[in-house]
CSV table of C-alpha atoms in Angstrom, one decimal:
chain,number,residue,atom,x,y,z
O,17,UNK,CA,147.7,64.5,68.0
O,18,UNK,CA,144.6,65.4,69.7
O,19,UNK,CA,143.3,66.9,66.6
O,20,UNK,CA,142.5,63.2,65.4
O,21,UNK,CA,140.7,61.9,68.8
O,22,UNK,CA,137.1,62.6,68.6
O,23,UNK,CA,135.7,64.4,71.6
O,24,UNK,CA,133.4,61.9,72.2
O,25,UNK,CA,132.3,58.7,71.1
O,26,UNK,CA,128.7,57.4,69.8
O,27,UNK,CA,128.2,55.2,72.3
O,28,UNK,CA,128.4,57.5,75.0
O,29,UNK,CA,126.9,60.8,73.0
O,30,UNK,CA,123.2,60.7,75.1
O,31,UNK,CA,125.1,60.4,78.4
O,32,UNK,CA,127.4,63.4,77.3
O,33,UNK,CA,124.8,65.6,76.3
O,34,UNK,CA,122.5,64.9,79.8
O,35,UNK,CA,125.6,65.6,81.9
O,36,UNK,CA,126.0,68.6,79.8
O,37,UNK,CA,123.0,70.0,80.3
O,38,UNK,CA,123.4,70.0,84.0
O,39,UNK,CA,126.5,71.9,83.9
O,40,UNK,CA,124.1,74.4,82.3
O,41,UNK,CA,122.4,74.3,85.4
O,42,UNK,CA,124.4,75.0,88.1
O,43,UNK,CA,125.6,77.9,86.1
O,44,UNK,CA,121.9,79.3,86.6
O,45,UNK,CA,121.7,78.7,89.8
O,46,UNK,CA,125.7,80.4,90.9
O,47,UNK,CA,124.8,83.4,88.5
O,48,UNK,CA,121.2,83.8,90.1
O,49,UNK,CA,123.3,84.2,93.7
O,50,UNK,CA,124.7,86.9,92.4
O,51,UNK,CA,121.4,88.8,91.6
O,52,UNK,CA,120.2,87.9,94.7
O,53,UNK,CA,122.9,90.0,96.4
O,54,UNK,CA,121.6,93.2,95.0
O,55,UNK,CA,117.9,92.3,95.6
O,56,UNK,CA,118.4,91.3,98.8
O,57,UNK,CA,120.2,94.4,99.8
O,58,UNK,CA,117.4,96.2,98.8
O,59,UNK,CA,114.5,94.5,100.6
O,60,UNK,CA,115.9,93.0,103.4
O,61,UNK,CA,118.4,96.1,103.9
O,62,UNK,CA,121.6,94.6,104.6
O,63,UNK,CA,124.9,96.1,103.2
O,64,UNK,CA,127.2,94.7,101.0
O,65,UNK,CA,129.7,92.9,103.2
O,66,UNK,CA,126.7,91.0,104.9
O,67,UNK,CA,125.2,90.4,101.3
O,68,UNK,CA,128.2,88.4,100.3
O,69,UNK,CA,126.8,85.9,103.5
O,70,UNK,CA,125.2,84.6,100.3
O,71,UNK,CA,128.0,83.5,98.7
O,72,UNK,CA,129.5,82.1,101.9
O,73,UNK,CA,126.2,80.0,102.3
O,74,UNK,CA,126.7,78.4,98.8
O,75,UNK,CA,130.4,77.5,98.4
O,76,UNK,CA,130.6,76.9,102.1
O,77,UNK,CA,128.1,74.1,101.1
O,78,UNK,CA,130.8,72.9,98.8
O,79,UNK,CA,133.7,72.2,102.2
O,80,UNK,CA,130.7,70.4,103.8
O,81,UNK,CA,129.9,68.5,101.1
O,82,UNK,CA,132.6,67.5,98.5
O,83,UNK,CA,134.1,64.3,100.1
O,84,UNK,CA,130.6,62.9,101.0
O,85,UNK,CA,129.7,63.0,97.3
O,86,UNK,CA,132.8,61.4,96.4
O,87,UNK,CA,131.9,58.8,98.7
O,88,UNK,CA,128.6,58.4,97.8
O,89,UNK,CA,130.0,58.3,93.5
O,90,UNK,CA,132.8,56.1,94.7
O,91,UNK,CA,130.0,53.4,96.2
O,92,UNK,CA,127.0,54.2,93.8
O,93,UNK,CA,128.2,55.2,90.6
O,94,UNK,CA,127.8,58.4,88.5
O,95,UNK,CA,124.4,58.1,87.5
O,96,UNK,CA,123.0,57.6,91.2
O,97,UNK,CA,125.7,60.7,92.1
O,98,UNK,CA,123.9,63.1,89.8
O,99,UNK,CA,120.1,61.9,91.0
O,100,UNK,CA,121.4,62.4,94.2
O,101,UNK,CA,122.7,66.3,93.2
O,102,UNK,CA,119.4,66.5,91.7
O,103,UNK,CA,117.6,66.1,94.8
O,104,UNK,CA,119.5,68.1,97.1
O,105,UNK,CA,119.4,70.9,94.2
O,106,UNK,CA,115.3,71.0,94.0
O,107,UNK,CA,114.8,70.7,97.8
O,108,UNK,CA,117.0,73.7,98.3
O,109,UNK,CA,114.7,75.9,95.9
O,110,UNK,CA,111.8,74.4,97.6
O,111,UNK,CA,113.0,75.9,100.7
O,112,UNK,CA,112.6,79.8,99.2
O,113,UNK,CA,108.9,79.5,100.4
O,114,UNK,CA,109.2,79.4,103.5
O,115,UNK,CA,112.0,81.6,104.0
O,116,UNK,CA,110.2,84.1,101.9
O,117,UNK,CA,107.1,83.5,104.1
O,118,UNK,CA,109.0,84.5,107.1
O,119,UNK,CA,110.9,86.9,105.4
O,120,UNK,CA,114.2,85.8,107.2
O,121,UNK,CA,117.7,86.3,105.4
O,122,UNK,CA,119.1,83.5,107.8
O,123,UNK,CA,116.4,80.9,106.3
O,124,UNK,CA,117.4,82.2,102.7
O,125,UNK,CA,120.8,81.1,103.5
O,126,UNK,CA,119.6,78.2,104.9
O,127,UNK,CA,118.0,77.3,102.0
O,128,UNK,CA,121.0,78.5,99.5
O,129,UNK,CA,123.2,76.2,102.0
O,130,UNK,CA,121.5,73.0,100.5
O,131,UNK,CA,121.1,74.2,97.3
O,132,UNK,CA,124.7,74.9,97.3
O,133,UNK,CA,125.0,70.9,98.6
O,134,UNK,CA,123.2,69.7,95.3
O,135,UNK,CA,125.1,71.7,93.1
O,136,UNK,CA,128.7,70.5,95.1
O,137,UNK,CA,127.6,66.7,94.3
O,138,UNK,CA,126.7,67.3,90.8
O,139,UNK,CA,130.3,69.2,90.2
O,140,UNK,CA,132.1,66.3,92.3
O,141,UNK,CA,130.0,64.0,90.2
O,142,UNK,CA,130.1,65.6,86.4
O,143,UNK,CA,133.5,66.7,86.2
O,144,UNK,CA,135.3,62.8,86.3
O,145,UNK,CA,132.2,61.6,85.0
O,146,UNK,CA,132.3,64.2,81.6
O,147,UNK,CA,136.3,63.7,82.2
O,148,UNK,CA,135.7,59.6,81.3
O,149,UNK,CA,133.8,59.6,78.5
O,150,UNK,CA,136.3,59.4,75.6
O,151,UNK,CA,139.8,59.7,75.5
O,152,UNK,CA,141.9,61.1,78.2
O,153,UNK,CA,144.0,63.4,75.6
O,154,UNK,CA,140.4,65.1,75.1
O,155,UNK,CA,139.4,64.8,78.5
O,156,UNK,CA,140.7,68.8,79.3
O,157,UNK,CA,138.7,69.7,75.4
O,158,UNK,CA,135.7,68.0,76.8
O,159,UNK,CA,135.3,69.4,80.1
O,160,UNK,CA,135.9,73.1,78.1
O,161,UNK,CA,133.2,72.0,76.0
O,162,UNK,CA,130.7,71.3,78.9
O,163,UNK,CA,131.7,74.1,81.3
O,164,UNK,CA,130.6,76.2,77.9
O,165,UNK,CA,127.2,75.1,78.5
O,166,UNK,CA,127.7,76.5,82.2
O,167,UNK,CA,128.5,79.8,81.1
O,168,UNK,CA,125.0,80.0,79.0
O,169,UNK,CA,123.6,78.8,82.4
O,170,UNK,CA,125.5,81.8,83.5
O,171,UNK,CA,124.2,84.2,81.0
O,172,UNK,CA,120.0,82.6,81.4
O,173,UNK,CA,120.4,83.5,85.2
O,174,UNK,CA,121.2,87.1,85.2
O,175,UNK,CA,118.5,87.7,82.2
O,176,UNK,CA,115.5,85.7,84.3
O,177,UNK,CA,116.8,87.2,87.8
O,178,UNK,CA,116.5,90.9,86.9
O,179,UNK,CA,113.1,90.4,85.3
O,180,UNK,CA,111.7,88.9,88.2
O,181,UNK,CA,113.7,90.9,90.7
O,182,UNK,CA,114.5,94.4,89.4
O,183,UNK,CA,111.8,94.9,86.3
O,184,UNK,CA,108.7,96.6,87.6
O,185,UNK,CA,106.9,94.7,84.6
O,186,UNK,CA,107.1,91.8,87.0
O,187,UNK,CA,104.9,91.4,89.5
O,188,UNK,CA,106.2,91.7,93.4
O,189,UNK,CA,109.5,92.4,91.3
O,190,UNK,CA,110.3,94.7,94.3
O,191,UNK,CA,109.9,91.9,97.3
O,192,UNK,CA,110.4,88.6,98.2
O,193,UNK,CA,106.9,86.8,96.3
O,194,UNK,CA,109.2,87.5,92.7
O,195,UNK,CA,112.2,85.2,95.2
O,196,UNK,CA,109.5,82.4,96.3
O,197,UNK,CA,107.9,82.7,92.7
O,198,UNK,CA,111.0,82.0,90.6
O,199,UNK,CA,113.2,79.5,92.5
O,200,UNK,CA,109.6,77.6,93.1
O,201,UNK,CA,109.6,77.2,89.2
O,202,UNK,CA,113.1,76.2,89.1
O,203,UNK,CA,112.9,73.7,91.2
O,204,UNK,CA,110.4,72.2,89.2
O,205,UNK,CA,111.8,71.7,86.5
O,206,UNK,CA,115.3,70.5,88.1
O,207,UNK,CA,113.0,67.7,89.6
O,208,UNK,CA,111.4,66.8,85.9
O,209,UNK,CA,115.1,66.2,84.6
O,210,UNK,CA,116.2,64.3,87.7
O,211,UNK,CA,113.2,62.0,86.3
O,212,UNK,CA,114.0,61.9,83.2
O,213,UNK,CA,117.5,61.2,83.6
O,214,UNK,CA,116.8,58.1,85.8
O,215,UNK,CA,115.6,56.6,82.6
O,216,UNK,CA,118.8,57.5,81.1
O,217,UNK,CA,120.8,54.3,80.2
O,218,UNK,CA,124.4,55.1,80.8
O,219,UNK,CA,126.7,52.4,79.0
O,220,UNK,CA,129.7,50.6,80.3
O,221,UNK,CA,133.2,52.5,79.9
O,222,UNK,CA,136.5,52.9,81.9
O,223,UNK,CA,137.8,55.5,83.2
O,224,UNK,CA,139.6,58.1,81.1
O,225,UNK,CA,141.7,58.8,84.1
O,226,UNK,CA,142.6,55.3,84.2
O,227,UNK,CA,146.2,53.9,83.9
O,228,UNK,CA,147.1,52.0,80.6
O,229,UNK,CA,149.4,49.1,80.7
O,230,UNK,CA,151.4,50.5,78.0
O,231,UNK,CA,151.2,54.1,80.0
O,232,UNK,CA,153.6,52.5,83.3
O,233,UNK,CA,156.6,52.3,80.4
O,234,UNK,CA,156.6,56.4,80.7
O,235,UNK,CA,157.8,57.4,84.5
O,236,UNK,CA,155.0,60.3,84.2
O,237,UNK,CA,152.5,57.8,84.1
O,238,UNK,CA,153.6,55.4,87.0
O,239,UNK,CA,151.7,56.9,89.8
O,240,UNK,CA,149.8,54.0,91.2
O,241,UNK,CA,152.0,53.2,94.1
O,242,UNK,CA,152.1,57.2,95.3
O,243,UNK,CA,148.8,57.8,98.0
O,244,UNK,CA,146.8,60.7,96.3
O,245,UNK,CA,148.7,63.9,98.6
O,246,UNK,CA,152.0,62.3,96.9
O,247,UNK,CA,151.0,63.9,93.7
O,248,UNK,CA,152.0,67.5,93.3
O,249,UNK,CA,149.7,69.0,90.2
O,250,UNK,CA,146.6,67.2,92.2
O,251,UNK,CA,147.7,69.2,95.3
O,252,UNK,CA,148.2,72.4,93.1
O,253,UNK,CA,145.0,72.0,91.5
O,254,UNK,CA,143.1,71.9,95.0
O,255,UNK,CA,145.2,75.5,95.6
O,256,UNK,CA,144.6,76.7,92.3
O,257,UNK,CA,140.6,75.8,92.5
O,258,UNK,CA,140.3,77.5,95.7
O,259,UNK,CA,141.9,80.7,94.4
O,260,UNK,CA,140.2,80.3,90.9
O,261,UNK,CA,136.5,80.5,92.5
O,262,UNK,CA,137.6,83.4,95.3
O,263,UNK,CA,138.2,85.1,92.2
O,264,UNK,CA,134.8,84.6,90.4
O,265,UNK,CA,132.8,84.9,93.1
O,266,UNK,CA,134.2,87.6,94.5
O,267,UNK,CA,133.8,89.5,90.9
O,268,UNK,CA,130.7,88.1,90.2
O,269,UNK,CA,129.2,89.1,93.5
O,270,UNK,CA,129.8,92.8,93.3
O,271,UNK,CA,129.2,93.3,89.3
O,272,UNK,CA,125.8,94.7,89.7
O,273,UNK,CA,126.8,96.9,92.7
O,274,UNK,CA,129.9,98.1,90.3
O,275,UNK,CA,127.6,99.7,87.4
O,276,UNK,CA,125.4,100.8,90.1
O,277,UNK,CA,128.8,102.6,92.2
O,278,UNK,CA,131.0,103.6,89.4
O,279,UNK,CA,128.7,103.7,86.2
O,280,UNK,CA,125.5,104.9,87.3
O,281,UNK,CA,123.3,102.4,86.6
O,282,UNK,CA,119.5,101.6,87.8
O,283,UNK,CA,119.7,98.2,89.4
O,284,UNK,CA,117.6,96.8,86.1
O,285,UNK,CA,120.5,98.3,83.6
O,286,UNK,CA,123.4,96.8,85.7
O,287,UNK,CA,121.8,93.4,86.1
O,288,UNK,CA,120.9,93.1,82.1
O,289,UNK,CA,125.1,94.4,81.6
O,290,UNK,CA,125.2,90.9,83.8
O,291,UNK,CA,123.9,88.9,80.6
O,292,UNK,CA,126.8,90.2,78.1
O,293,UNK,CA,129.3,89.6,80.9
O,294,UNK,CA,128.1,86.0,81.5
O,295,UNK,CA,128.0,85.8,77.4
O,296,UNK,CA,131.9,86.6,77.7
O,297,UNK,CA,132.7,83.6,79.4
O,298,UNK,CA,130.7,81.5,77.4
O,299,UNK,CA,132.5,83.0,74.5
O,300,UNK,CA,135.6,82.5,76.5
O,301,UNK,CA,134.5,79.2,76.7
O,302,UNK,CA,133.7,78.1,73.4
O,303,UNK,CA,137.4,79.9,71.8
O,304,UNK,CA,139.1,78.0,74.6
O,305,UNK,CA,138.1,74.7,73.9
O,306,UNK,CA,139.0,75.7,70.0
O,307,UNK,CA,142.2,77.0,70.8
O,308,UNK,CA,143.3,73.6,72.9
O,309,UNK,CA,143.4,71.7,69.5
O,310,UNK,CA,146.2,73.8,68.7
O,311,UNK,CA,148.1,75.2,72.1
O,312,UNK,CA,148.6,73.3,75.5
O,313,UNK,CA,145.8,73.8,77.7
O,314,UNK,CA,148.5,74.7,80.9
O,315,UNK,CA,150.1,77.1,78.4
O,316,UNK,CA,146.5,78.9,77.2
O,317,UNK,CA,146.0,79.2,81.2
O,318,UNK,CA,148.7,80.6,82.0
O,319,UNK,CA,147.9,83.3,79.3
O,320,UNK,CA,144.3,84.0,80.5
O,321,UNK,CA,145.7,84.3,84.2
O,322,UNK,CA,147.8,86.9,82.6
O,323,UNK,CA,144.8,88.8,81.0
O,324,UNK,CA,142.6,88.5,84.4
O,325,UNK,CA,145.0,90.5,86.5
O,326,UNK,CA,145.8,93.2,83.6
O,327,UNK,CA,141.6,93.5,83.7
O,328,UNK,CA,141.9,93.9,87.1
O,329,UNK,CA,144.0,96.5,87.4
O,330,UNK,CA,142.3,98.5,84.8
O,331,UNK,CA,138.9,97.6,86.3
O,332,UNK,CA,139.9,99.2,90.2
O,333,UNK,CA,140.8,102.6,88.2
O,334,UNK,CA,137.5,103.4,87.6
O,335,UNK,CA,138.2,104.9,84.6
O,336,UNK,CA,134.0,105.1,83.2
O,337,UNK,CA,133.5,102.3,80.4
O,338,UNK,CA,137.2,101.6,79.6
O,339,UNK,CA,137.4,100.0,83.2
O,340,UNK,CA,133.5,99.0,83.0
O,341,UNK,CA,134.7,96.6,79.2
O,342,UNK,CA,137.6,95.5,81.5
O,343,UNK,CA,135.6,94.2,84.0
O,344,UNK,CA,133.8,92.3,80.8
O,345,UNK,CA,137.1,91.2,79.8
O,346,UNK,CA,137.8,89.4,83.6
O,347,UNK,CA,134.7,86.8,82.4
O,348,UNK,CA,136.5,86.3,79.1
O,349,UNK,CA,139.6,85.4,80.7
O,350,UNK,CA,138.2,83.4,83.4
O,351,UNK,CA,135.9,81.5,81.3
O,352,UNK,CA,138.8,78.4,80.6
O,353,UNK,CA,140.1,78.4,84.1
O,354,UNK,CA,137.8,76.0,86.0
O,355,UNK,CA,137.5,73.0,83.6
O,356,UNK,CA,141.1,73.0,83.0
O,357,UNK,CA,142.6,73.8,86.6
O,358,UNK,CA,140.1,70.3,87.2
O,359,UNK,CA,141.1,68.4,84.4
O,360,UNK,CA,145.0,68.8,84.8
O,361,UNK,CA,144.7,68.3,89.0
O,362,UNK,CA,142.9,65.1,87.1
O,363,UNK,CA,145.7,63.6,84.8
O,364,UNK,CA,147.0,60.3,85.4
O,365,UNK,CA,145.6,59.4,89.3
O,366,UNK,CA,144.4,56.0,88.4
O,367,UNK,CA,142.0,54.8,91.2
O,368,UNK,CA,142.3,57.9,92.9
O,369,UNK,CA,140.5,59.9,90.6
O,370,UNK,CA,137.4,59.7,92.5
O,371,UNK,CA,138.6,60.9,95.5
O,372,UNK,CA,140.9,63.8,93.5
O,373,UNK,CA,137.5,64.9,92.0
O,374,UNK,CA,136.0,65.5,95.4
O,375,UNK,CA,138.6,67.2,96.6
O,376,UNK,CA,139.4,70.0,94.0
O,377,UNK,CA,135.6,70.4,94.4
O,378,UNK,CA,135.9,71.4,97.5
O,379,UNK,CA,138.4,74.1,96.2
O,380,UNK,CA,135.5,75.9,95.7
O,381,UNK,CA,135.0,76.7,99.4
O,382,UNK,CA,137.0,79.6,98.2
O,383,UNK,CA,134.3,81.1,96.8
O,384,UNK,CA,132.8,81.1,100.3
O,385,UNK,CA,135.1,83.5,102.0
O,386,UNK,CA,136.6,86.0,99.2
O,387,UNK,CA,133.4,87.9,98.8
O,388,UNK,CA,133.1,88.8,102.5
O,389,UNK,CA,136.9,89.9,102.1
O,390,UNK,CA,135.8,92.2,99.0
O,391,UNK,CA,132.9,93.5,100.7
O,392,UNK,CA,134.6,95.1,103.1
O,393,UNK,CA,136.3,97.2,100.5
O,394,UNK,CA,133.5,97.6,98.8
O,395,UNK,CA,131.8,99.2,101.5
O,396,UNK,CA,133.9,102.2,100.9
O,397,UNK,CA,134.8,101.6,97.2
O,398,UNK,CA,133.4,99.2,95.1
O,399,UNK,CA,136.5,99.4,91.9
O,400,UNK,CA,139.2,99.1,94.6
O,401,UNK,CA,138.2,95.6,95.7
O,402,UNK,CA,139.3,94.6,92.0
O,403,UNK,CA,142.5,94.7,93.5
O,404,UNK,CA,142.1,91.6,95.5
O,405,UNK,CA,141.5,89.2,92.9
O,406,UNK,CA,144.9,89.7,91.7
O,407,UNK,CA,146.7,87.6,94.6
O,408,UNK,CA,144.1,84.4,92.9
O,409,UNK,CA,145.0,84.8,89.5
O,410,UNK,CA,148.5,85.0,90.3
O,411,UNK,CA,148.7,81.9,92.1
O,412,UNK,CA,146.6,80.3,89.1
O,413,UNK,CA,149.8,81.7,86.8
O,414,UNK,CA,152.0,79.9,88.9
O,415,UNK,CA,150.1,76.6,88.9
O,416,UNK,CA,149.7,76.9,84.4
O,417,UNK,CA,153.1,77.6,84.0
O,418,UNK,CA,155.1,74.8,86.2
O,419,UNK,CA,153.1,73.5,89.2
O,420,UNK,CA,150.3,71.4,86.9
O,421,UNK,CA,153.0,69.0,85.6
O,422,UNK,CA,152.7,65.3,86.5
O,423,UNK,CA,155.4,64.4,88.7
């Protein structure tokens, strides 16, 4: 049946592609963090556990600032939601100078803190946005689609980041002018699209999240008397989410630090192996939102939850490039499980999808703590603190394979 709905329609293509784009984005900025952890462990000489403070300073941004955002949507619309993302996003780049000036880790963070606010209201804001443009039975198709565009965000940050920071043809590439230089640059250009897209003209459209008339006949439908908690895949998404991005960042965090540990890398090799791994989840990406024409999006999950802890387990062996292309293999699987963990906590919640959005976002605060937890291991042995992200995928297995159905 949803081989016959379009993805999109014409009226709102322009919109669709803009919010695309910032998808791409935010995957720049997230995979940028992660080569920060490296650099900054070199020039600023802290260890790994108290590099993953990096992490906790931009998903910790996402618990502050999720339900403001979905206040701010719910009063001011979309469009307004995503200049306001925009802002927050270009002043927290702006803020590298001057914590590169006083070369102080604790302004960095600072700084990454409302970065990481900018690029929680733009998630709150693009996923129901990108969610109601078209049909609802494309809605978990069309957020695969977009989040594909994140992953080449993904794959651009890694490529940019070790130039600047672990190339030597770069200039300052070994301190913190290479930090100031590069965020300065993107901020600029995050601020030119925030003006552009104010002259965007988004059209008119309702909700794809919306309940039909005709949709209250079928009991799985009628939820529009329940309060938002009442409904049990929303709940399970929140859960899921949280585990889903303590697994990614966690694995993201400590990639570089894994072909440096185990592998042998120079920090320059491992950061450039960063590129293919973010060009797996982008393919992961791209096969996913294929594969949902034919196979139930829960049921695909539930699959790629399956391959994520098989990688895993190979990965914490340390077996030399069999473990190293299982590590890959983690991104491939991955790649699906955002977009549709959101769009299924989505389904059928009416007037409440708003508020749903801003909450699952804030299931990325997960990503705030789970790096610190793997750093710890790390500290002693970087391939055993593969181990951990097992517990997340197996909770995501749990939410693909019953918990996501609408009650």
């Amino acid at each position: 049946m949803t081989q016959k709905i379009k993805l999109t329609e014409k009226q709102y293509l322009v919109t669709f592609i803009f919010v695309t784009s910032l998808f791409m984005l935010w995957g720049i900025a997230h995979s940028m963090s992660d080569v920060l952890n490296k650099h900054f462990q070199n020039v600023l000489n802290v260890s790994k556990s108290q590099s993953g403070l990096i992490q906790l300073s931009v998903f910790g941004a996402y618990a502050v600032m999720s339900i403001p955002a979905g206040i701010f949507m719910k009063k001011f619309g979309y469009k307004n939601g995503v200049l306001f993302g925009l802002s927050l996003f270009a002043i927290g780049t702006f803020l590298f100078i001057p914590a590169a000036n006083a070369t102080s880790f604790i302004m960095f963070r600072g700084a990454l803190f409302i970065l990481g606010c900018g690029m929680a209201t733009l998630e709150t804001v693009a996923h129901p946005f990108v969610a109601s443009l078209g049909n609802q039975q494309t809605s978990d198709r069309r957020l695969n689609f977009s989040q594909s565009f994140n992953a080449v965000g993904a794959i651009i940050g890694p490529a940019i980041g070790s130039y600047f920071l672990f190339s030597g043809r770069a200039e300052h590439s070994n301190d913190l002018d290479s930090v100031k230089t590069l965020y300065t640059a993107i901020g600029c250009v995050i601020a030119c699209i925030a003006i552009a897209f104010a002259f965007v003209k988004v059209p008119a459209f309702t909700d794809a999240h919306e309940i039909l008339e005709d949709d209250v006949k079928n009991p799985s439908f009628n939820t529009t008397e329940k309060t938002l908690w009442q409904n049990r895949h929303f709940v399970w998404a929140v859960i899921a989410q949280f585990f889903n991005v303590a697994a990614q960042a966690g694995t993201w965090a400590y990639f570089i630090n894994y072909g440096h540990d185990v592998m042998g890398f120079s920090d320059e090799i491992a950061a450039k192996y960063m590129t293919i791994f973010m060009a797996m989840m982008a393919l992961g990406r791209f096969v996913g939102t294929y594969l949902m024409k034919f196979i139930q999006p829960n049921v695909l999950l539930s699959f790629f939850a399956l391959g994520s802890i098989i990688s895993c387990l190979i990965v914490a062996q340390a077996w030399g490039w069999t473990s190293y292309i299982a590590l890959m293999f983690i991104n491939f699987f991955f790649s699906i499980m955002f977009p549709t963990i959101f769009s299924l906590g989505l389904k059928s919640l009416g007037k409440h999808t708003q508020q749903a959005s801003s909450f699952i976002s804030m299931g990325v605060v997960g990503g705030a703590f789970f790096p610190l937890l793997m750093g710890l291991v790390a500290n002693q042995n970087v391939a055993h603190a593969y181990y951990l992200p097992i517990i997340c995928y197996g909770v995501i297995f749990l939410f693909a394979f019953k918990m996501y159905k609408v009650k």
